[in-house]
Coordinates of C-alpha atoms in Angstrom, one line a residue:
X26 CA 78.5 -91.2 49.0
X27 CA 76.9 -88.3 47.5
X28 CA 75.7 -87.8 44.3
X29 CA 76.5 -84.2 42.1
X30 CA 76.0 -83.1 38.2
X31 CA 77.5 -80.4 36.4
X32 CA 78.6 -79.6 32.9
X33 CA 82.3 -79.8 32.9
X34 CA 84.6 -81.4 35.3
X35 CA 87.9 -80.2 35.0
X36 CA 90.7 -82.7 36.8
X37 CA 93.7 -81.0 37.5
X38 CA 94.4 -77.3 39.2
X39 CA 97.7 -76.2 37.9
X40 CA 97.2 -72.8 35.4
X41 CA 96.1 -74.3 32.7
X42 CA 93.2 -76.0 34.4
X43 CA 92.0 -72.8 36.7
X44 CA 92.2 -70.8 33.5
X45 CA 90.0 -73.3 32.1
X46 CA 87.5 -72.6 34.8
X47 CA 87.8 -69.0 34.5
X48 CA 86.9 -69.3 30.9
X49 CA 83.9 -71.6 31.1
X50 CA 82.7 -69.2 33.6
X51 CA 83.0 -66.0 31.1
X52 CA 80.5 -68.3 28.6
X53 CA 78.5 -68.9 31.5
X54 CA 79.6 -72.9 32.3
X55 CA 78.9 -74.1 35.8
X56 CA 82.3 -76.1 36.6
X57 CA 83.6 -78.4 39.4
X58 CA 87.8 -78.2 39.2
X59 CA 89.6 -81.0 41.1
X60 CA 93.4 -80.9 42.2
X61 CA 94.7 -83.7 43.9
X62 CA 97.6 -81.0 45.9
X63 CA 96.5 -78.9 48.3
X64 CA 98.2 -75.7 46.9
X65 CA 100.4 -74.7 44.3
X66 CA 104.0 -75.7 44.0
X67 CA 106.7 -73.5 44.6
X68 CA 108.7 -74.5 42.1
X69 CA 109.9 -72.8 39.0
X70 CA 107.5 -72.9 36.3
X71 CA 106.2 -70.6 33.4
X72 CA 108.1 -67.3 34.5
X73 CA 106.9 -65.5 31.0
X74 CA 103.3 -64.9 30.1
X75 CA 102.9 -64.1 26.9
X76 CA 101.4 -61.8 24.7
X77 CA 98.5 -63.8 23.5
X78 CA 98.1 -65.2 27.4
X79 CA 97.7 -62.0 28.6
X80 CA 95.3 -61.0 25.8
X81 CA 93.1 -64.0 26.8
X82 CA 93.5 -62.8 30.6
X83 CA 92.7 -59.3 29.7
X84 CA 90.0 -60.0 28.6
X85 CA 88.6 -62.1 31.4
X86 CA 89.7 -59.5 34.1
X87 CA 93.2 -61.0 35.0
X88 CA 95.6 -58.7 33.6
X89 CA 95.8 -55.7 35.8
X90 CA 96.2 -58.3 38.9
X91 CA 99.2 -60.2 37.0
X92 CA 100.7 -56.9 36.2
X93 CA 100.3 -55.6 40.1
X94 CA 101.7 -58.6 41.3
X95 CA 105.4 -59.2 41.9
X96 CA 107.5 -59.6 39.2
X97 CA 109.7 -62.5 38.9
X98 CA 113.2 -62.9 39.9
X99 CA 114.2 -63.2 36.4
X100 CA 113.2 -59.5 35.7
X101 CA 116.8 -58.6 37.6
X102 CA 118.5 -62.2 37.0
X103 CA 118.4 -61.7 32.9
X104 CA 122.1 -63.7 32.0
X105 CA 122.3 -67.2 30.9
X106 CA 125.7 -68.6 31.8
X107 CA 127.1 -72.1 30.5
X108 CA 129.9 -73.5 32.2
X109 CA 131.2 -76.8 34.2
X110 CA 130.3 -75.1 37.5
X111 CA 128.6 -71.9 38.7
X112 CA 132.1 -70.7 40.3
X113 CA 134.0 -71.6 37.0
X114 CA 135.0 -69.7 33.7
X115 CA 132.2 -69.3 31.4
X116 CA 131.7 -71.1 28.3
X117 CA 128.8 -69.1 26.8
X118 CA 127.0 -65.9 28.5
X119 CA 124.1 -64.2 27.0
X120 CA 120.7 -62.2 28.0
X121 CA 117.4 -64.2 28.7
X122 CA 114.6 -62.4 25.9
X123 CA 111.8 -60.4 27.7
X124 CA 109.6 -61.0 25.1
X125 CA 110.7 -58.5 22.6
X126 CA 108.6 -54.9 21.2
X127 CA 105.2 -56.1 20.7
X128 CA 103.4 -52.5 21.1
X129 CA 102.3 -52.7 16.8
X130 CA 101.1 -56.2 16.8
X131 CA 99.4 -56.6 20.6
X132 CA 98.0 -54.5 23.6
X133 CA 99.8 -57.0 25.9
X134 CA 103.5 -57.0 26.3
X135 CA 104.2 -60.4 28.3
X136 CA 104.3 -60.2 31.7
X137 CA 107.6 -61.5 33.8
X138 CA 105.8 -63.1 36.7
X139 CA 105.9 -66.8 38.5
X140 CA 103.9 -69.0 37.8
X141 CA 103.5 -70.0 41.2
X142 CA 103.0 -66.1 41.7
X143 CA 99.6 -66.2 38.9
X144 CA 97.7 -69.5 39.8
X145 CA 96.6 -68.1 43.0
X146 CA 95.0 -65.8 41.2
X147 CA 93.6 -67.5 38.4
X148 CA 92.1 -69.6 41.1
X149 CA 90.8 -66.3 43.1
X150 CA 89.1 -65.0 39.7
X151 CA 87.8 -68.6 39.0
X152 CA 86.2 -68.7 42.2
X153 CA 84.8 -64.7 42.0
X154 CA 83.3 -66.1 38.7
X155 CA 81.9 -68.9 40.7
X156 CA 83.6 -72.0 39.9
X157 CA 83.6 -74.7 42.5
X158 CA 87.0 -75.7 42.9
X159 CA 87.9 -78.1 45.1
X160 CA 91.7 -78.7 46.0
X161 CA 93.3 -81.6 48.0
X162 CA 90.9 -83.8 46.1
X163 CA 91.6 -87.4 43.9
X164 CA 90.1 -87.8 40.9
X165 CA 89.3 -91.8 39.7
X166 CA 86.8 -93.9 38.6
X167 CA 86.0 -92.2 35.0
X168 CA 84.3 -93.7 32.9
X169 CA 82.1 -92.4 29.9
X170 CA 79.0 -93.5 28.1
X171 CA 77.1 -91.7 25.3
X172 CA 75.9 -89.4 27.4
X173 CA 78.2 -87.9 29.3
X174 CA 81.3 -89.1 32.4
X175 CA 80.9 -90.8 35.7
X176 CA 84.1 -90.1 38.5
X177 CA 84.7 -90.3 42.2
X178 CA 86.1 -87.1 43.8
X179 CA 87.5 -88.4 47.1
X180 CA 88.8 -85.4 49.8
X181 CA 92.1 -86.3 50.7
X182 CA 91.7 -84.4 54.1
X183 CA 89.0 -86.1 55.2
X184 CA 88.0 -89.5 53.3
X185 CA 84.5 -88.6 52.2
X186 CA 83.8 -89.3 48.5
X187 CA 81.6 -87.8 46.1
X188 CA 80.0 -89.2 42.6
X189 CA 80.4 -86.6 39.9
X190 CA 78.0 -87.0 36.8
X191 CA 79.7 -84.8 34.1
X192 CA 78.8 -83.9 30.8
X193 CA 82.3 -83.2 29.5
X194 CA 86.0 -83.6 31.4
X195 CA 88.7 -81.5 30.9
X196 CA 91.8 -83.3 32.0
X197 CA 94.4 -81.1 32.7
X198 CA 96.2 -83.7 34.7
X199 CA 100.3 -82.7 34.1
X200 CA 102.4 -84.4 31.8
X201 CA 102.0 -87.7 33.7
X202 CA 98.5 -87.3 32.8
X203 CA 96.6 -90.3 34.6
X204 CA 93.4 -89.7 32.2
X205 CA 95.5 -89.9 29.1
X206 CA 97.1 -93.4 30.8
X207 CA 93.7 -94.7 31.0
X208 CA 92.6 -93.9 27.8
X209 CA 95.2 -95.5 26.1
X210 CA 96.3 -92.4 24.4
X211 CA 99.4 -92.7 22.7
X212 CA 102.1 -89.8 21.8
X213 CA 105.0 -88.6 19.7
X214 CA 108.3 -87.0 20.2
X215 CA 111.2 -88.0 22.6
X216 CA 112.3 -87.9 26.0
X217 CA 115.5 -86.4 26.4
X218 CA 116.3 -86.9 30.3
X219 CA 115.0 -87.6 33.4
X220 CA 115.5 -84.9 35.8
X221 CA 115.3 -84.6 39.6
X222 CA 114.5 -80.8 41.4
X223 CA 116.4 -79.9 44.2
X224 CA 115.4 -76.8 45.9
X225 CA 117.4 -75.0 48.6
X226 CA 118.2 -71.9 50.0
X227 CA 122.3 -70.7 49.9
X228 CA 124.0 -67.2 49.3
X229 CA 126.2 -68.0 46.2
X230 CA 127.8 -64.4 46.0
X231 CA 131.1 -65.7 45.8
X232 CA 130.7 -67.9 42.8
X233 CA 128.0 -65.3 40.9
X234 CA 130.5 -62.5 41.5
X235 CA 127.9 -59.3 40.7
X236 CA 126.8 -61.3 37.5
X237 CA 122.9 -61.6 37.1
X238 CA 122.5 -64.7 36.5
X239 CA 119.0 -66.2 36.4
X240 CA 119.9 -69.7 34.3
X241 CA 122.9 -71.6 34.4
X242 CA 123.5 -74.5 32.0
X243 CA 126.2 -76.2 33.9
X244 CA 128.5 -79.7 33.8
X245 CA 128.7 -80.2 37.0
X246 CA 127.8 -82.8 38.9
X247 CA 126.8 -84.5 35.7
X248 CA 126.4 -82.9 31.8
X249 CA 122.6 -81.3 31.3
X250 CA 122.4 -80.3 34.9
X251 CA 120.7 -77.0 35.1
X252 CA 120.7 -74.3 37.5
X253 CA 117.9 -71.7 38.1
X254 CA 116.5 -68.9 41.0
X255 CA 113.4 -70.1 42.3
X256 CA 111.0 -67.1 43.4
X257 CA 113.5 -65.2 46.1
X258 CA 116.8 -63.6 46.6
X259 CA 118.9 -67.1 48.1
X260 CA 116.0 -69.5 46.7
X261 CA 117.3 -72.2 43.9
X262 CA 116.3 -74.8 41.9
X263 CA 119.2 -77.7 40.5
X264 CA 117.6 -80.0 38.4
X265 CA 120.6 -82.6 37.7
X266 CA 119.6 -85.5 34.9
X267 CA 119.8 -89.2 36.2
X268 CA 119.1 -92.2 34.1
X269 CA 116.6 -94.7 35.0
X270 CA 118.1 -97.4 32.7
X271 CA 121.1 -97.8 34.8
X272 CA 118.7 -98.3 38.1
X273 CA 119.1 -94.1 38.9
X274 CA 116.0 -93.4 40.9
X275 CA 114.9 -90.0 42.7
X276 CA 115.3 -92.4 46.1
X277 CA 118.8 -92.2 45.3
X278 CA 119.0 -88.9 46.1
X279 CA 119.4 -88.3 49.6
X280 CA 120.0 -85.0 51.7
X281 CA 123.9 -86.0 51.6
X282 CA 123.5 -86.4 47.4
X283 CA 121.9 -83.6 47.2
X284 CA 123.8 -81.2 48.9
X285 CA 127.1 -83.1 47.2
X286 CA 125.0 -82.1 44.2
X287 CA 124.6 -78.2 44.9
X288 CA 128.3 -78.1 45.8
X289 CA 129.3 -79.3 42.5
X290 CA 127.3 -77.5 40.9
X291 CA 128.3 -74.1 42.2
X292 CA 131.8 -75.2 42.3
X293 CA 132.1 -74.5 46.2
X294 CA 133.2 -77.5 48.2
X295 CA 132.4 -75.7 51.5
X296 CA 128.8 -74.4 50.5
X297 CA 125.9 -74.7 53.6
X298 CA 122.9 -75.2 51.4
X299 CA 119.3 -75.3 53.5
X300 CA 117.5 -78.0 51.4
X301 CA 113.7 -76.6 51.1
X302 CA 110.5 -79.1 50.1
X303 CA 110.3 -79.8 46.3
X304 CA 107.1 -80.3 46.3
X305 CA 104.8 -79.4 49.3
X306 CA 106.0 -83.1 51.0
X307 CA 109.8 -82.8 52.1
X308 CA 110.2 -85.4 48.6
X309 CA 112.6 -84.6 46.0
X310 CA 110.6 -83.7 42.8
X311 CA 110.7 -85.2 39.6
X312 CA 109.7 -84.3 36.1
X313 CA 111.2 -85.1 32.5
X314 CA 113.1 -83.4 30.2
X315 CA 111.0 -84.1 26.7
X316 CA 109.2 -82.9 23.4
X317 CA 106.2 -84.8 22.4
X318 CA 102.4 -84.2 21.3
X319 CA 99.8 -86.3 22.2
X320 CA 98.4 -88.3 19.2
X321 CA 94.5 -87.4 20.0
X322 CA 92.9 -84.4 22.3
X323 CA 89.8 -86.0 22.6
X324 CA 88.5 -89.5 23.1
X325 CA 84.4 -88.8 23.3
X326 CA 83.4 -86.8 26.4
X327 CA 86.8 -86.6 27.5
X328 CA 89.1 -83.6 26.5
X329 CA 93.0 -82.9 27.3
X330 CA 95.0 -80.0 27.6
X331 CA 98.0 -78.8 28.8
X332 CA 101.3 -80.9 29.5
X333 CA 98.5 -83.8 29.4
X334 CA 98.5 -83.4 25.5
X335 CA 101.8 -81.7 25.1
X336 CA 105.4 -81.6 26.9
X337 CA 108.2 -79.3 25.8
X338 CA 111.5 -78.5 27.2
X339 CA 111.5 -75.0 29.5
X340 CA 113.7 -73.1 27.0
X341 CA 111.4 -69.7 25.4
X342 CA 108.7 -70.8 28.5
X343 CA 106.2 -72.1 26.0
X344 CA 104.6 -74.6 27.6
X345 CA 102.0 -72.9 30.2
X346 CA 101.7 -70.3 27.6
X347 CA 100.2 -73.1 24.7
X348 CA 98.5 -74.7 27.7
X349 CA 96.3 -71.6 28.3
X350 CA 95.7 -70.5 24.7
X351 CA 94.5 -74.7 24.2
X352 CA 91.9 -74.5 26.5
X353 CA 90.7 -70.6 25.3
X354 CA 89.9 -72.3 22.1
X355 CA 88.1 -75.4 23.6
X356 CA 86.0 -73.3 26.3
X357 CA 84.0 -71.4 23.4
X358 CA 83.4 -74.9 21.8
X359 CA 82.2 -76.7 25.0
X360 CA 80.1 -74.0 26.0
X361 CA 78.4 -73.9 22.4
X362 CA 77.6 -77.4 22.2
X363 CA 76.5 -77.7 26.0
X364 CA 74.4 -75.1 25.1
X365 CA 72.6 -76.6 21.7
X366 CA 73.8 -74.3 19.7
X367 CA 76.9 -75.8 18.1
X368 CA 77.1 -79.6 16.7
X369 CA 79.1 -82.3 18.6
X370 CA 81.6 -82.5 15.7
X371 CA 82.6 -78.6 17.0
X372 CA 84.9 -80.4 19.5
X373 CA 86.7 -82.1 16.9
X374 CA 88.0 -79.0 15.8
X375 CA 90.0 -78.2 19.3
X376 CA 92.3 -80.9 18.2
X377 CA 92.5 -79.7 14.1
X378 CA 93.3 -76.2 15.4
X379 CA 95.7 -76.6 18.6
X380 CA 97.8 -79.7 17.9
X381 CA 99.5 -78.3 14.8
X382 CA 100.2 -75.5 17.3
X383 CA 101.5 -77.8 19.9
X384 CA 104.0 -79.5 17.1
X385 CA 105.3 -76.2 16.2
X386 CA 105.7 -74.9 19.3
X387 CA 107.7 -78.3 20.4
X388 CA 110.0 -77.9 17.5
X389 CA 111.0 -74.2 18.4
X390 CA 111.4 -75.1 22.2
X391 CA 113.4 -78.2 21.5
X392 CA 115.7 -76.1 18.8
X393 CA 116.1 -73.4 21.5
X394 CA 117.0 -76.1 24.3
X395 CA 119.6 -77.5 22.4
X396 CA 120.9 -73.6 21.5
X397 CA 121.1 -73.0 25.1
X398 CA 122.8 -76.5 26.3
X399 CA 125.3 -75.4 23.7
X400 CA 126.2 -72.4 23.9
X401 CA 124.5 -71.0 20.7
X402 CA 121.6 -69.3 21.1
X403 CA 120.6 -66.5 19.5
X404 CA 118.5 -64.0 21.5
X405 CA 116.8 -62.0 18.6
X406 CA 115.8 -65.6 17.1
X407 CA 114.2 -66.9 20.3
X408 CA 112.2 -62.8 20.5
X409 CA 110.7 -63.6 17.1
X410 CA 110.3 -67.3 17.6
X411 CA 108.3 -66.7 20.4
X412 CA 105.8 -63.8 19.2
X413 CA 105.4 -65.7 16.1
X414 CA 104.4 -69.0 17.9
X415 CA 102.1 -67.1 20.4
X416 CA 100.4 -64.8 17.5
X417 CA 101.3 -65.6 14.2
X418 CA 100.0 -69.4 13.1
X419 CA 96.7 -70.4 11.5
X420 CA 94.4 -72.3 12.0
X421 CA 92.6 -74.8 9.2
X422 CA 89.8 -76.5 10.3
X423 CA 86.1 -76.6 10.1
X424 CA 85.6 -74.0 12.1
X425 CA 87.2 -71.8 10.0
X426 CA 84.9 -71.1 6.4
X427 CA 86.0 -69.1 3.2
X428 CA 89.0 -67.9 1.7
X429 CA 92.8 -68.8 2.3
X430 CA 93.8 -70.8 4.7
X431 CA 96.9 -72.0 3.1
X432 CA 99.2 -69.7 1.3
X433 CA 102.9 -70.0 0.0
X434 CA 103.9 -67.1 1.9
X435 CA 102.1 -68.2 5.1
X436 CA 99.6 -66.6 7.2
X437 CA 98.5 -63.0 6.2
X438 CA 97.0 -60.3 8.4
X439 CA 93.0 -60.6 8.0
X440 CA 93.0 -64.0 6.8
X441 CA 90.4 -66.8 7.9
X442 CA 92.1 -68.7 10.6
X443 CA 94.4 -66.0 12.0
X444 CA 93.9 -64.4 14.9
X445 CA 92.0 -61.2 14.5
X446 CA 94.7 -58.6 14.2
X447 CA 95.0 -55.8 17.2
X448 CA 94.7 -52.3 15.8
X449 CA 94.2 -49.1 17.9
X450 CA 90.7 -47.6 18.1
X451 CA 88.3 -45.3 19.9
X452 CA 85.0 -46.6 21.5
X453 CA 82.8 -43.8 23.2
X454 CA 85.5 -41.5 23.5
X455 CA 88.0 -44.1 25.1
X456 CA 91.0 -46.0 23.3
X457 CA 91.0 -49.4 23.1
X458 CA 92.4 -52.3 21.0
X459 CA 90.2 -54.3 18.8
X460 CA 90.9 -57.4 20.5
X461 CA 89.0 -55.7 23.0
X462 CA 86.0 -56.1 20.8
X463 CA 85.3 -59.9 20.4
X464 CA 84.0 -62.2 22.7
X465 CA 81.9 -64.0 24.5
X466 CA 79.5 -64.5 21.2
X467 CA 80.1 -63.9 17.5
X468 CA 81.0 -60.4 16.4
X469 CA 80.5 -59.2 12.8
X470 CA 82.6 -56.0 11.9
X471 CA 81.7 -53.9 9.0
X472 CA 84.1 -51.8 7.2
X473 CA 82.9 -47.6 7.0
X474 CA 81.7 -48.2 3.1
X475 CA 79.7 -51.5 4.2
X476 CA 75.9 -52.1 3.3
X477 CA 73.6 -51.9 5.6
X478 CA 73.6 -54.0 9.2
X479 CA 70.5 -56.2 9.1
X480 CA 71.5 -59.5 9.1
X481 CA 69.3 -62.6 7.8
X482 CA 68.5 -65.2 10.4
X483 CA 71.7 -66.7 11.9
X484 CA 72.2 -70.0 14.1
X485 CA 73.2 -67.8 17.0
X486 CA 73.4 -64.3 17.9
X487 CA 75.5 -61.9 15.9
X488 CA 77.0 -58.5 17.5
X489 CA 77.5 -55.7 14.7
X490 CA 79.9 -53.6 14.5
X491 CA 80.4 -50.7 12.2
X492 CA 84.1 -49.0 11.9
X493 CA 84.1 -45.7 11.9
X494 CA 81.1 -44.9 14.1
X495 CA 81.3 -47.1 17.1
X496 CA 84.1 -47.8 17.1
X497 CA 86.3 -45.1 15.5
X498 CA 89.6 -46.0 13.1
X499 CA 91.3 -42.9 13.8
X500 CA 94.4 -43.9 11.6
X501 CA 92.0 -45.8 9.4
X502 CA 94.0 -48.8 8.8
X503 CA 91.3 -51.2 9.3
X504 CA 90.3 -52.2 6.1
X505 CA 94.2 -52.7 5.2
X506 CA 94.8 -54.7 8.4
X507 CA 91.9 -57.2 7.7
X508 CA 92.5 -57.6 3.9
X509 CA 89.2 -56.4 3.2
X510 CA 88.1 -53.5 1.4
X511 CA 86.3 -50.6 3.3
X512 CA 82.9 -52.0 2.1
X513 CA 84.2 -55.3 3.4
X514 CA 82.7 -57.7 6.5
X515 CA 85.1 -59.9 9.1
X516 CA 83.1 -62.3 11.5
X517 CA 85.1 -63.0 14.6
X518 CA 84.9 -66.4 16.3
X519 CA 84.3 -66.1 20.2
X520 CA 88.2 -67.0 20.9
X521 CA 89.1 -63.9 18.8
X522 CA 90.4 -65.6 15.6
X523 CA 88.6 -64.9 12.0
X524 CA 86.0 -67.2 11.0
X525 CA 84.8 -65.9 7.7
X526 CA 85.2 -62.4 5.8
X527 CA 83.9 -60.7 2.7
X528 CA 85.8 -57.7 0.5
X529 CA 82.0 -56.2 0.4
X530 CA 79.4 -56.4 2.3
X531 CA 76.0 -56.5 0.5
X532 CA 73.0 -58.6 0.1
X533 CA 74.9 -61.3 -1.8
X534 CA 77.4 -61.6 1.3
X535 CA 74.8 -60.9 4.0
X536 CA 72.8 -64.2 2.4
X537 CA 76.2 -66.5 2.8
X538 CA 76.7 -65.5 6.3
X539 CA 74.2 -67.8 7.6
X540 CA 75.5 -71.0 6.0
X541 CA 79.3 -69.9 6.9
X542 CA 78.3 -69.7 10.2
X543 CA 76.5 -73.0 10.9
X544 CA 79.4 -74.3 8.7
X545 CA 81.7 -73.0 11.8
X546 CA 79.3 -74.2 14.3
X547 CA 78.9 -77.8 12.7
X548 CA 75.3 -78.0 12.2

């Protein structure tokens, strides 16, 4: 066998792991990505990329490709139906939430796209960036010491095996996670079905007469079954709900079931459906139905994200969306410490900041599962649910120093801990957002009445930034938007959220900034 090193390993290929690898590559991370599938799965997925995903792929050169791809089928198919059977009277009709206005509070409205549509290129970008990614290739054998993770990479194709020396994983293994097994890693929530995918290929004209519907909640052939388009005009997905505790299996589900199953479902008796692979292998595909958080996100070396850490039900399309913005965070923390310049207790932080998210974000998916199941959603609820879960929490951790980070009335614009608000500005005679400003190292804005920009000796580079000169507050709304006045300083954390501010920037705050941030970087 050969023998490789490299700083991070990430196991797993779906879109939270590639955007992994495209991250670590924008901090300059050499990584090895391993997916045990040869290709992506066809199967419906994330279909809505939020705001705050496409921020993070805007800045990392992946938003204009989303945005020229092809949208989803769900941009047309926008009703939710509930109803025993596809063909039968509806119990509950209503409009699936593009995302809602978000033109005052983000640069990114979210983008209606598959998922199996993106991850190709996530993977192109992390490969332009120069990640080695390797699919069609197992992943076993870790095991850690104190100074770093041994695995075996075997090539599925071929047989040969390769020993991986890492210094960090990233397991981004799927909700069956196979890392988190082996550590022992325990988690929290419940599991509300099991749920076999069947995919085929039917025109069901007759029983959609003209309606749009992308989503059907239906009754039929058992309750919970759901019905969804897939990624083409005639393409399907019916995920019908079996239970394993009275000896229900996916082997049970035979062509003849299955086809049974679709004519139920669509209330035709006489329907021709084409069954289509599940999964890449001709095998019926299953996945469950559940809402739970993993009780750590790190066990030493190793680090998990994604549906390996947290599962949630498909209702609001959260779950690719926290997945992505999980490993945003971490990748600025990995790269620090592999690079000396952060403390090993940094990583602790990933879990301090994103879990709380991942509990929230359960909660609201769960809430808007059950809504949908019965017939009670409300659509403006699930717009401002899911902006305020993608943009609005906070973060309280160690990597966050200074003022504020509870509050009785919840997270305020400005604040440490929040994301770094987006306001409109000009830079060299072109508009831009300040997101646009922040990343891959520290940035240190200045408000227009600030002191002057020498800074003392800091633990890593600072960028300064003075508003008003470069760039330009044309509506001057800065200061307001930051909670600082316009002699105030905000330091922005890599990832884009506040690390530490002052209301006026002097001597006396210029000599704190050095402590606040080795205070964020753990030294």
């Amino acid at each position: 066998m050969s023998e490789e090193n490299v700083p991070v390993l990430i196991v797993g290929g779906g879109i939270v792991g590639l955007s992994a690898a495209v991250f670590l590559r924008g901090h300059g991370v050499p990584v090895l990505l391993a997916e045990r599938h040869p290709g992506a799965s066809m199967l419906a997925k994330a279909r809505v990329l939020s705001p705050r995903t496409m921020e993070l792929y805007r800045r990392h050169g992946l938003e204009e490709p989303v945005r020229a791809a092809p949208p989803s089928v769900f941009l047309e198919a926008t009703d939710v139906v509930r109803a025993q059977s596809l063909a039968g009277p509806e119990e509950y009709r209503g409009s699936r939430p593009p995302g809602g206005a978000v033109s005052g509070i983000s640069p990114c409205p979210p983008a209606l796209v598959e998922q199996s549509t993106v991850e190709p290129l996530v993977r192109a970008r992390a490969e332009e960036l120069g990640a080695d990614v390797r699919f069609h290739t197992e992943v076993s054998g870790l095991v850690q010491d104190a100074d770093g993770v041994g695995a075996v990479l075997t090539d599925r194709g071929t047989g040969r095996r390769t020993v991986v020396r890492a210094a960090y994983v990233i397991a981004a293994d799927g909700h069956r996670s196979p890392v988190r097994r082996q550590l022992g890693i325990a988690t929290d929530g419940k599991r509300l079905a099991h749920v076999v995918n069947i995919a085929f290929e039917a025109d069901l004209g007759p029983a959609l007469r003209g309606r749009p519907v992308g989503l059907g909640y239906l009754g039929r052939p058992v309750p919970g079954t759901l019905l969804a388009r897939l990624d083409a005009e005639g393409r399907w997905v019916l995920m019908v709900p079996y239970d394993p505790d009275r000896g229900e299996g996916p082997e049970d589900f035979t062509d003849e079931r299955c086809v049974a199953a679709v004519r139920a479902a669509v209330g035709d008796p006489d329907l021709e459906p084409r069954l289509l692979a599940a999964a890449g292998d001709g095998a019926v595909h299953t996945w469950e139905l559940a809402s739970w958080v993993a009780r750590e996100y790190r066990r030493g070396r190793i680090l998990l994200a994604g549906d390996a850490v947290h599962v949630m039900p498909p209702s609001g399309g959260l779950g690719a969306n926290t997945g992505i913005q999980d490993v945003h965070n971490l990748a600025w923390k990995l790269a620090s410490v592999l690079a000396g310049t952060a403390g090993e207790a940094l990583l602790d932080t990933y879990e301090a900041e994103r879990r709380p998210v991942a509990q929230l974000t359960c909660a609201l998916s769960t809430r808007l599962q059950e809504e949908r199941a019965g017939g009670g959603a409300d659509d403006a609820a699930e717009r401002v649910g899911r902006i305020a879960v993608g943009l609005g929490y906070q973060y309280a951790s160690a990597a966050v120093r200074g003022q504020g980070v509870e509050g009785r009335e919840g997270p305020e614009a400005g604040r440490p801990g929040t994301r770094a608000p987006h306001l409109p500005l000009e830079y060299a005679g072109r508009a831009l957002s300040s997101i646009d400003l922040y990343g891959p190292g520290f940035t240190l804005v200045l408000g227009p009445e600030a002191g002057p920009e020498e800074l003392p000796r800091t633990p890593v580079p600072v960028t300064v930034l003075r508003i008003g000169r470069a760039p330009a507050d044309p509506g001057g709304a800065w200061s307001r938007v930051h909670g600082v006045g316009r002699a105030g300083a905000v330091l922005v954390r890599p990832d884009g959220f506040i690390a530490w501010r002052a209301g006026s920037w002097g001597p006396a705050a210029a000599a704190e900034l050095p402590a606040a941030l080795g205070g964020v970087l753990s030294h």
